[in-house]
Amino acid sequence: MGNNTHKGISRIDSDDKNMHGWFARVYLKSKVFSNRYFNDKKFGGKQKALQAAKEYRDVTIKERNEQHPEAVNARRRVTSDSRNKTGIIGISRTKIKSKSGAISEFFQVTWRPRKNVVRTKSFSVKKYGEEGALNMAWEIRQKAEKQMYGDVQTPNFDIYKKNYTKKRQEKELPDFSGIF
């Protein structure tokens, strides 16, 4: 598929079900808003069925955008990620090793203020402490979320506590109650 002229359109070729045609889908908030199958035979060939599928898709997108203007250029918001260890989307706890072998630990906050633009900012655990570095990263993330989405997502801090105690059982867990 790879090219944008076929976005939302898939080819179906199933000899055992005698299905040969194109399937067009239009989405709204990650769910199918509308879909339709375009049979090659019914539309007079593979290319004509594809053209009909494209026309259907384009008209349906226009209708969707008129019915749901909030969907036009809406940003997709990630609410959870199994790889996230901090419990706050957009904030990671990172370690880097310098050429001398010294290990630096920091919290890094990442956000996308607009399409094709990524911003990051890091806060040293050594310089600010565990709680201070995380709090500073969270403040930046809150501002970014308000700018990007209009509100702030509630973090799942239990994830961080679970991962923090796993890796650092010998240290006392800082009191994060004042952060959130």
PDB file of N, CA and C in Angstrom, residues 78-163:
ATOM      1  N   VAL A  78      -1.633   9.514  23.328  1.00  0.00           N
ATOM      2  CA  VAL A  78      -1.240   8.235  23.904  1.00  0.00           C
ATOM      3  C   VAL A  78      -1.568   8.292  25.389  1.00  0.00           C
ATOM      4  N   THR A  79      -2.332   7.325  25.863  1.00  0.00           N
ATOM      5  CA  THR A  79      -2.734   7.339  27.271  1.00  0.00           C
ATOM      6  C   THR A  79      -2.003   6.294  28.102  1.00  0.00           C
ATOM      7  N   SER A  80      -1.447   5.277  27.451  1.00  0.00           N
ATOM      8  CA  SER A  80      -0.662   4.288  28.187  1.00  0.00           C
ATOM      9  C   SER A  80       0.295   3.604  27.223  1.00  0.00           C
ATOM     10  N   ASP A  81       1.340   3.045  27.787  1.00  0.00           N
ATOM     11  CA  ASP A  81       2.340   2.350  26.986  1.00  0.00           C
ATOM     12  C   ASP A  81       2.995   1.327  27.902  1.00  0.00           C
ATOM     13  N   SER A  82       2.984   0.067  27.505  1.00  0.00           N
ATOM     14  CA  SER A  82       3.525  -0.991  28.358  1.00  0.00           C
ATOM     15  C   SER A  82       5.020  -0.820  28.609  1.00  0.00           C
ATOM     16  N   ARG A  83       5.715  -0.073  27.758  1.00  0.00           N
ATOM     17  CA  ARG A  83       7.156   0.138  27.936  1.00  0.00           C
ATOM     18  C   ARG A  83       7.460   1.276  28.907  1.00  0.00           C
ATOM     19  N   ASN A  84       6.455   2.058  29.248  1.00  0.00           N
ATOM     20  CA  ASN A  84       6.660   3.215  30.118  1.00  0.00           C
ATOM     21  C   ASN A  84       6.939   2.759  31.544  1.00  0.00           C
ATOM     22  N   LYS A  85       8.028   3.230  32.113  1.00  0.00           N
ATOM     23  CA  LYS A  85       8.420   2.819  33.468  1.00  0.00           C
ATOM     24  C   LYS A  85       8.161   3.897  34.517  1.00  0.00           C
ATOM     25  N   THR A  86       7.814   5.113  34.095  1.00  0.00           N
ATOM     26  CA  THR A  86       7.587   6.188  35.063  1.00  0.00           C
ATOM     27  C   THR A  86       6.118   6.366  35.413  1.00  0.00           C
ATOM     28  N   GLY A  87       5.224   5.876  34.577  1.00  0.00           N
ATOM     29  CA  GLY A  87       3.801   6.089  34.807  1.00  0.00           C
ATOM     30  C   GLY A  87       3.312   7.408  34.242  1.00  0.00           C
ATOM     31  N   ILE A  88       4.225   8.169  33.639  1.00  0.00           N
ATOM     32  CA  ILE A  88       3.872   9.450  33.031  1.00  0.00           C
ATOM     33  C   ILE A  88       4.285   9.393  31.567  1.00  0.00           C
ATOM     34  N   ILE A  89       3.311   9.393  30.671  1.00  0.00           N
ATOM     35  CA  ILE A  89       3.615   9.371  29.245  1.00  0.00           C
ATOM     36  C   ILE A  89       4.429  10.616  28.910  1.00  0.00           C
ATOM     37  N   GLY A  90       5.527  10.412  28.200  1.00  0.00           N
ATOM     38  CA  GLY A  90       6.375  11.530  27.798  1.00  0.00           C
ATOM     39  C   GLY A  90       7.540  11.791  28.729  1.00  0.00           C
ATOM     40  N   ILE A  91       7.625  11.042  29.832  1.00  0.00           N
ATOM     41  CA  ILE A  91       8.758  11.191  30.753  1.00  0.00           C
ATOM     42  C   ILE A  91       9.413   9.830  30.945  1.00  0.00           C
ATOM     43  N   SER A  92      10.733   9.804  30.771  1.00  0.00           N
ATOM     44  CA  SER A  92      11.480   8.565  30.975  1.00  0.00           C
ATOM     45  C   SER A  92      12.648   8.820  31.920  1.00  0.00           C
ATOM     46  N   ARG A  93      13.038   7.780  32.619  1.00  0.00           N
ATOM     47  CA  ARG A  93      14.222   7.849  33.483  1.00  0.00           C
ATOM     48  C   ARG A  93      15.330   7.160  32.709  1.00  0.00           C
ATOM     49  N   THR A  94      16.421   7.877  32.484  1.00  0.00           N
ATOM     50  CA  THR A  94      17.451   7.409  31.569  1.00  0.00           C
ATOM     51  C   THR A  94      18.821   7.419  32.226  1.00  0.00           C
ATOM     52  N   LYS A  95      19.660   6.466  31.802  1.00  0.00           N
ATOM     53  CA  LYS A  95      21.057   6.409  32.235  1.00  0.00           C
ATOM     54  C   LYS A  95      21.932   6.490  30.994  1.00  0.00           C
ATOM     55  N   ILE A  96      23.021   7.248  31.099  1.00  0.00           N
ATOM     56  CA  ILE A  96      24.013   7.244  30.027  1.00  0.00           C
ATOM     57  C   ILE A  96      25.390   7.073  30.651  1.00  0.00           C
ATOM     58  N   LYS A  97      26.264   6.436  29.893  1.00  0.00           N
ATOM     59  CA  LYS A  97      27.622   6.198  30.357  1.00  0.00           C
ATOM     60  C   LYS A  97      28.561   7.061  29.530  1.00  0.00           C
ATOM     61  N   SER A  98      29.369   7.870  30.196  1.00  0.00           N
ATOM     62  CA  SER A  98      30.307   8.744  29.486  1.00  0.00           C
ATOM     63  C   SER A  98      31.537   7.943  29.053  1.00  0.00           C
ATOM     64  N   LYS A  99      32.401   8.564  28.261  1.00  0.00           N
ATOM     65  CA  LYS A  99      33.627   7.904  27.811  1.00  0.00           C
ATOM     66  C   LYS A  99      34.508   7.503  28.990  1.00  0.00           C
ATOM     67  N   SER A 100      34.454   8.288  30.055  1.00  0.00           N
ATOM     68  CA  SER A 100      35.267   7.989  31.243  1.00  0.00           C
ATOM     69  C   SER A 100      34.673   6.851  32.074  1.00  0.00           C
ATOM     70  N   GLY A 101      33.443   6.455  31.750  1.00  0.00           N
ATOM     71  CA  GLY A 101      32.790   5.372  32.470  1.00  0.00           C
ATOM     72  C   GLY A 101      31.804   5.837  33.522  1.00  0.00           C
ATOM     73  N   ALA A 102      31.735   7.146  33.740  1.00  0.00           N
ATOM     74  CA  ALA A 102      30.791   7.687  34.726  1.00  0.00           C
ATOM     75  C   ALA A 102      29.358   7.532  34.216  1.00  0.00           C
ATOM     76  N   ILE A 103      28.465   7.167  35.117  1.00  0.00           N
ATOM     77  CA  ILE A 103      27.058   6.983  34.748  1.00  0.00           C
ATOM     78  C   ILE A 103      26.259   8.191  35.221  1.00  0.00           C
ATOM     79  N   SER A 104      25.513   8.778  34.307  1.00  0.00           N
ATOM     80  CA  SER A 104      24.629   9.904  34.625  1.00  0.00           C
ATOM     81  C   SER A 104      23.194   9.432  34.514  1.00  0.00           C
ATOM     82  N   GLU A 105      22.394   9.753  35.523  1.00  0.00           N
ATOM     83  CA  GLU A 105      20.978   9.399  35.511  1.00  0.00           C
ATOM     84  C   GLU A 105      20.162  10.679  35.478  1.00  0.00           C
ATOM     85  N   PHE A 106      19.098  10.654  34.675  1.00  0.00           N
ATOM     86  CA  PHE A 106      18.265  11.845  34.560  1.00  0.00           C
ATOM     87  C   PHE A 106      16.864  11.483  34.112  1.00  0.00           C
ATOM     88  N   PHE A 107      15.946  12.404  34.325  1.00  0.00           N
ATOM     89  CA  PHE A 107      14.595  12.288  33.790  1.00  0.00           C
ATOM     90  C   PHE A 107      14.545  13.122  32.526  1.00  0.00           C
ATOM     91  N   GLN A 108      14.025  12.528  31.473  1.00  0.00           N
ATOM     92  CA  GLN A 108      13.919  13.233  30.198  1.00  0.00           C
ATOM     93  C   GLN A 108      12.449  13.354  29.829  1.00  0.00           C
ATOM     94  N   VAL A 109      12.026  14.563  29.523  1.00  0.00           N
ATOM     95  CA  VAL A 109      10.652  14.816  29.093  1.00  0.00           C
ATOM     96  C   VAL A 109      10.682  15.080  27.588  1.00  0.00           C
ATOM     97  N   THR A 110       9.728  14.476  26.877  1.00  0.00           N
ATOM     98  CA  THR A 110       9.649  14.604  25.425  1.00  0.00           C
ATOM     99  C   THR A 110       8.239  15.018  25.047  1.00  0.00           C
ATOM    100  N   TRP A 111       8.118  15.906  24.065  1.00  0.00           N
ATOM    101  CA  TRP A 111       6.804  16.307  23.561  1.00  0.00           C
ATOM    102  C   TRP A 111       6.930  16.770  22.120  1.00  0.00           C
ATOM    103  N   ARG A 112       5.797  16.795  21.428  1.00  0.00           N
ATOM    104  CA  ARG A 112       5.725  17.225  20.031  1.00  0.00           C
ATOM    105  C   ARG A 112       4.792  18.429  19.942  1.00  0.00           C
ATOM    106  N   PRO A 113       5.348  19.644  19.913  1.00  0.00           N
ATOM    107  CA  PRO A 113       4.489  20.828  19.870  1.00  0.00           C
ATOM    108  C   PRO A 113       3.702  20.956  18.566  1.00  0.00           C
ATOM    109  N   ARG A 114       4.237  20.410  17.489  1.00  0.00           N
ATOM    110  CA  ARG A 114       3.539  20.397  16.197  1.00  0.00           C
ATOM    111  C   ARG A 114       4.123  19.274  15.344  1.00  0.00           C
ATOM    112  N   LYS A 115       3.509  19.025  14.223  1.00  0.00           N
ATOM    113  CA  LYS A 115       3.904  17.933  13.347  1.00  0.00           C
ATOM    114  C   LYS A 115       5.383  18.046  12.960  1.00  0.00           C
ATOM    115  N   ASN A 116       6.073  16.922  13.008  1.00  0.00           N
ATOM    116  CA  ASN A 116       7.490  16.805  12.634  1.00  0.00           C
ATOM    117  C   ASN A 116       8.441  17.599  13.525  1.00  0.00           C
ATOM    118  N   VAL A 117       8.007  17.988  14.706  1.00  0.00           N
ATOM    119  CA  VAL A 117       8.869  18.717  15.643  1.00  0.00           C
ATOM    120  C   VAL A 117       8.844  17.976  16.984  1.00  0.00           C
ATOM    121  N   VAL A 118      10.024  17.597  17.475  1.00  0.00           N
ATOM    122  CA  VAL A 118      10.146  16.918  18.761  1.00  0.00           C
ATOM    123  C   VAL A 118      11.007  17.775  19.677  1.00  0.00           C
ATOM    124  N   ARG A 119      10.558  17.956  20.897  1.00  0.00           N
ATOM    125  CA  ARG A 119      11.316  18.711  21.889  1.00  0.00           C
ATOM    126  C   ARG A 119      11.626  17.780  23.068  1.00  0.00           C
ATOM    127  N   THR A 120      12.817  17.945  23.645  1.00  0.00           N
ATOM    128  CA  THR A 120      13.192  17.180  24.832  1.00  0.00           C
ATOM    129  C   THR A 120      13.907  18.093  25.819  1.00  0.00           C
ATOM    130  N   LYS A 121      13.817  17.734  27.072  1.00  0.00           N
ATOM    131  CA  LYS A 121      14.544  18.455  28.117  1.00  0.00           C
ATOM    132  C   LYS A 121      14.867  17.433  29.204  1.00  0.00           C
ATOM    133  N   SER A 122      16.087  17.512  29.737  1.00  0.00           N
ATOM    134  CA  SER A 122      16.540  16.546  30.735  1.00  0.00           C
ATOM    135  C   SER A 122      16.854  17.218  32.059  1.00  0.00           C
ATOM    136  N   PHE A 123      16.636  16.456  33.155  1.00  0.00           N
ATOM    137  CA  PHE A 123      16.895  16.948  34.499  1.00  0.00           C
ATOM    138  C   PHE A 123      17.705  15.902  35.254  1.00  0.00           C
ATOM    139  N   SER A 124      18.885  16.288  35.702  1.00  0.00           N
ATOM    140  CA  SER A 124      19.827  15.395  36.365  1.00  0.00           C
ATOM    141  C   SER A 124      19.331  14.970  37.744  1.00  0.00           C
ATOM    142  N   VAL A 125      19.374  13.657  37.995  1.00  0.00           N
ATOM    143  CA  VAL A 125      19.017  13.126  39.309  1.00  0.00           C
ATOM    144  C   VAL A 125      20.096  13.519  40.320  1.00  0.00           C
ATOM    145  N   LYS A 126      21.348  13.532  39.894  1.00  0.00           N
ATOM    146  CA  LYS A 126      22.452  13.909  40.789  1.00  0.00           C
ATOM    147  C   LYS A 126      22.324  15.374  41.222  1.00  0.00           C
ATOM    148  N   LYS A 127      21.983  16.237  40.282  1.00  0.00           N
ATOM    149  CA  LYS A 127      21.901  17.673  40.558  1.00  0.00           C
ATOM    150  C   LYS A 127      20.647  18.047  41.354  1.00  0.00           C
ATOM    151  N   TYR A 128      19.495  17.494  40.965  1.00  0.00           N
ATOM    152  CA  TYR A 128      18.216  17.911  41.553  1.00  0.00           C
ATOM    153  C   TYR A 128      17.614  16.896  42.523  1.00  0.00           C
ATOM    154  N   GLY A 129      18.191  15.710  42.595  1.00  0.00           N
ATOM    155  CA  GLY A 129      17.606  14.641  43.402  1.00  0.00           C
ATOM    156  C   GLY A 129      16.503  13.950  42.615  1.00  0.00           C
ATOM    157  N   GLU A 130      16.143  12.755  43.058  1.00  0.00           N
ATOM    158  CA  GLU A 130      15.125  11.950  42.364  1.00  0.00           C
ATOM    159  C   GLU A 130      13.802  12.704  42.261  1.00  0.00           C
ATOM    160  N   GLU A 131      13.323  13.182  43.390  1.00  0.00           N
ATOM    161  CA  GLU A 131      12.034  13.872  43.440  1.00  0.00           C
ATOM    162  C   GLU A 131      12.077  15.201  42.684  1.00  0.00           C
ATOM    163  N   GLY A 132      13.153  15.960  42.863  1.00  0.00           N
ATOM    164  CA  GLY A 132      13.273  17.265  42.204  1.00  0.00           C
ATOM    165  C   GLY A 132      13.338  17.146  40.694  1.00  0.00           C
ATOM    166  N   ALA A 133      14.135  16.196  40.199  1.00  0.00           N
ATOM    167  CA  ALA A 133      14.274  16.008  38.749  1.00  0.00           C
ATOM    168  C   ALA A 133      12.951  15.568  38.130  1.00  0.00           C
ATOM    169  N   LEU A 134      12.274  14.635  38.800  1.00  0.00           N
ATOM    170  CA  LEU A 134      10.981  14.172  38.291  1.00  0.00           C
ATOM    171  C   LEU A 134       9.952  15.297  38.324  1.00  0.00           C
ATOM    172  N   ASN A 135       9.940  16.068  39.387  1.00  0.00           N
ATOM    173  CA  ASN A 135       8.997  17.177  39.516  1.00  0.00           C
ATOM    174  C   ASN A 135       9.221  18.209  38.409  1.00  0.00           C
ATOM    175  N   MET A 136      10.478  18.530  38.115  1.00  0.00           N
ATOM    176  CA  MET A 136      10.781  19.504  37.061  1.00  0.00           C
ATOM    177  C   MET A 136      10.340  18.975  35.692  1.00  0.00           C
ATOM    178  N   ALA A 137      10.588  17.690  35.445  1.00  0.00           N
ATOM    179  CA  ALA A 137      10.160  17.085  34.179  1.00  0.00           C
ATOM    180  C   ALA A 137       8.634  17.112  34.072  1.00  0.00           C
ATOM    181  N   TRP A 138       7.949  16.814  35.184  1.00  0.00           N
ATOM    182  CA  TRP A 138       6.482  16.802  35.203  1.00  0.00           C
ATOM    183  C   TRP A 138       5.921  18.195  34.935  1.00  0.00           C
ATOM    184  N   GLU A 139       6.543  19.231  35.480  1.00  0.00           N
ATOM    185  CA  GLU A 139       6.075  20.602  35.235  1.00  0.00           C
ATOM    186  C   GLU A 139       6.161  20.951  33.752  1.00  0.00           C
ATOM    187  N   ILE A 140       7.260  20.577  33.112  1.00  0.00           N
ATOM    188  CA  ILE A 140       7.418  20.831  31.669  1.00  0.00           C
ATOM    189  C   ILE A 140       6.368  20.044  30.889  1.00  0.00           C
ATOM    190  N   ARG A 141       6.164  18.774  31.265  1.00  0.00           N
ATOM    191  CA  ARG A 141       5.196  17.925  30.562  1.00  0.00           C
ATOM    192  C   ARG A 141       3.777  18.482  30.713  1.00  0.00           C
ATOM    193  N   GLN A 142       3.426  18.977  31.890  1.00  0.00           N
ATOM    194  CA  GLN A 142       2.095  19.560  32.099  1.00  0.00           C
ATOM    195  C   GLN A 142       1.871  20.744  31.161  1.00  0.00           C
ATOM    196  N   LYS A 143       2.844  21.630  31.068  1.00  0.00           N
ATOM    197  CA  LYS A 143       2.731  22.789  30.173  1.00  0.00           C
ATOM    198  C   LYS A 143       2.579  22.336  28.727  1.00  0.00           C
ATOM    199  N   ALA A 144       3.367  21.332  28.335  1.00  0.00           N
ATOM    200  CA  ALA A 144       3.300  20.826  26.963  1.00  0.00           C
ATOM    201  C   ALA A 144       1.940  20.196  26.677  1.00  0.00           C
ATOM    202  N   GLU A 145       1.412  19.407  27.618  1.00  0.00           N
ATOM    203  CA  GLU A 145       0.110  18.769  27.418  1.00  0.00           C
ATOM    204  C   GLU A 145      -1.006  19.798  27.318  1.00  0.00           C
ATOM    205  N   LYS A 146      -0.951  20.835  28.137  1.00  0.00           N
ATOM    206  CA  LYS A 146      -1.969  21.892  28.048  1.00  0.00           C
ATOM    207  C   LYS A 146      -1.924  22.557  26.687  1.00  0.00           C
ATOM    208  N   GLN A 147      -0.717  22.780  26.166  1.00  0.00           N
ATOM    209  CA  GLN A 147      -0.566  23.393  24.842  1.00  0.00           C
ATOM    210  C   GLN A 147      -1.052  22.447  23.741  1.00  0.00           C
ATOM    211  N   MET A 148      -0.696  21.162  23.848  1.00  0.00           N
ATOM    212  CA  MET A 148      -1.022  20.208  22.793  1.00  0.00           C
ATOM    213  C   MET A 148      -2.477  19.746  22.831  1.00  0.00           C
ATOM    214  N   TYR A 149      -3.012  19.484  24.044  1.00  0.00           N
ATOM    215  CA  TYR A 149      -4.329  18.858  24.166  1.00  0.00           C
ATOM    216  C   TYR A 149      -5.372  19.702  24.887  1.00  0.00           C
ATOM    217  N   GLY A 150      -4.944  20.752  25.561  1.00  0.00           N
ATOM    218  CA  GLY A 150      -5.882  21.590  26.290  1.00  0.00           C
ATOM    219  C   GLY A 150      -6.104  21.172  27.731  1.00  0.00           C
ATOM    220  N   ASP A 151      -5.582  20.008  28.123  1.00  0.00           N
ATOM    221  CA  ASP A 151      -5.696  19.551  29.502  1.00  0.00           C
ATOM    222  C   ASP A 151      -4.484  18.692  29.834  1.00  0.00           C
ATOM    223  N   VAL A 152      -4.440  18.188  31.064  1.00  0.00           N
ATOM    224  CA  VAL A 152      -3.309  17.389  31.523  1.00  0.00           C
ATOM    225  C   VAL A 152      -3.791  15.998  31.888  1.00  0.00           C
ATOM    226  N   GLN A 153      -3.066  14.992  31.428  1.00  0.00           N
ATOM    227  CA  GLN A 153      -3.389  13.603  31.715  1.00  0.00           C
ATOM    228  C   GLN A 153      -2.931  13.248  33.130  1.00  0.00           C
ATOM    229  N   THR A 154      -3.728  12.487  33.858  1.00  0.00           N
ATOM    230  CA  THR A 154      -3.365  12.063  35.207  1.00  0.00           C
ATOM    231  C   THR A 154      -2.335  10.939  35.126  1.00  0.00           C
ATOM    232  N   PRO A 155      -1.200  11.095  35.804  1.00  0.00           N
ATOM    233  CA  PRO A 155      -0.174  10.053  35.735  1.00  0.00           C
ATOM    234  C   PRO A 155      -0.538   8.846  36.588  1.00  0.00           C
ATOM    235  N   ASN A 156       0.015   7.697  36.233  1.00  0.00           N
ATOM    236  CA  ASN A 156      -0.157   6.483  37.024  1.00  0.00           C
ATOM    237  C   ASN A 156       1.145   6.263  37.786  1.00  0.00           C
ATOM    238  N   PHE A 157       1.254   6.895  38.924  1.00  0.00           N
ATOM    239  CA  PHE A 157       2.516   6.895  39.641  1.00  0.00           C
ATOM    240  C   PHE A 157       2.852   5.553  40.269  1.00  0.00           C
ATOM    241  N   ASP A 158       1.869   4.663  40.392  1.00  0.00           N
ATOM    242  CA  ASP A 158       2.141   3.329  40.928  1.00  0.00           C
ATOM    243  C   ASP A 158       3.134   2.580  40.044  1.00  0.00           C
ATOM    244  N   ILE A 159       3.088   2.830  38.744  1.00  0.00           N
ATOM    245  CA  ILE A 159       4.030   2.187  37.819  1.00  0.00           C
ATOM    246  C   ILE A 159       5.453   2.583  38.180  1.00  0.00           C
ATOM    247  N   TYR A 160       5.665   3.869  38.415  1.00  0.00           N
ATOM    248  CA  TYR A 160       7.010   4.332  38.755  1.00  0.00           C
ATOM    249  C   TYR A 160       7.469   3.741  40.089  1.00  0.00           C
ATOM    250  N   LYS A 161       6.586   3.763  41.088  1.00  0.00           N
ATOM    251  CA  LYS A 161       6.955   3.220  42.397  1.00  0.00           C
ATOM    252  C   LYS A 161       7.347   1.747  42.281  1.00  0.00           C
ATOM    253  N   LYS A 162       6.581   1.000  41.480  1.00  0.00           N
ATOM    254  CA  LYS A 162       6.855  -0.422  41.291  1.00  0.00           C
ATOM    255  C   LYS A 162       8.231  -0.616  40.649  1.00  0.00           C
ATOM    256  N   ASN A 163       8.517   0.111  39.593  1.00  0.00           N
ATOM    257  CA  ASN A 163       9.794  -0.033  38.899  1.00  0.00           C
ATOM    258  C   ASN A 163      10.952   0.537  39.708  1.00  0.00           C
TER     259      ASN A 163
END
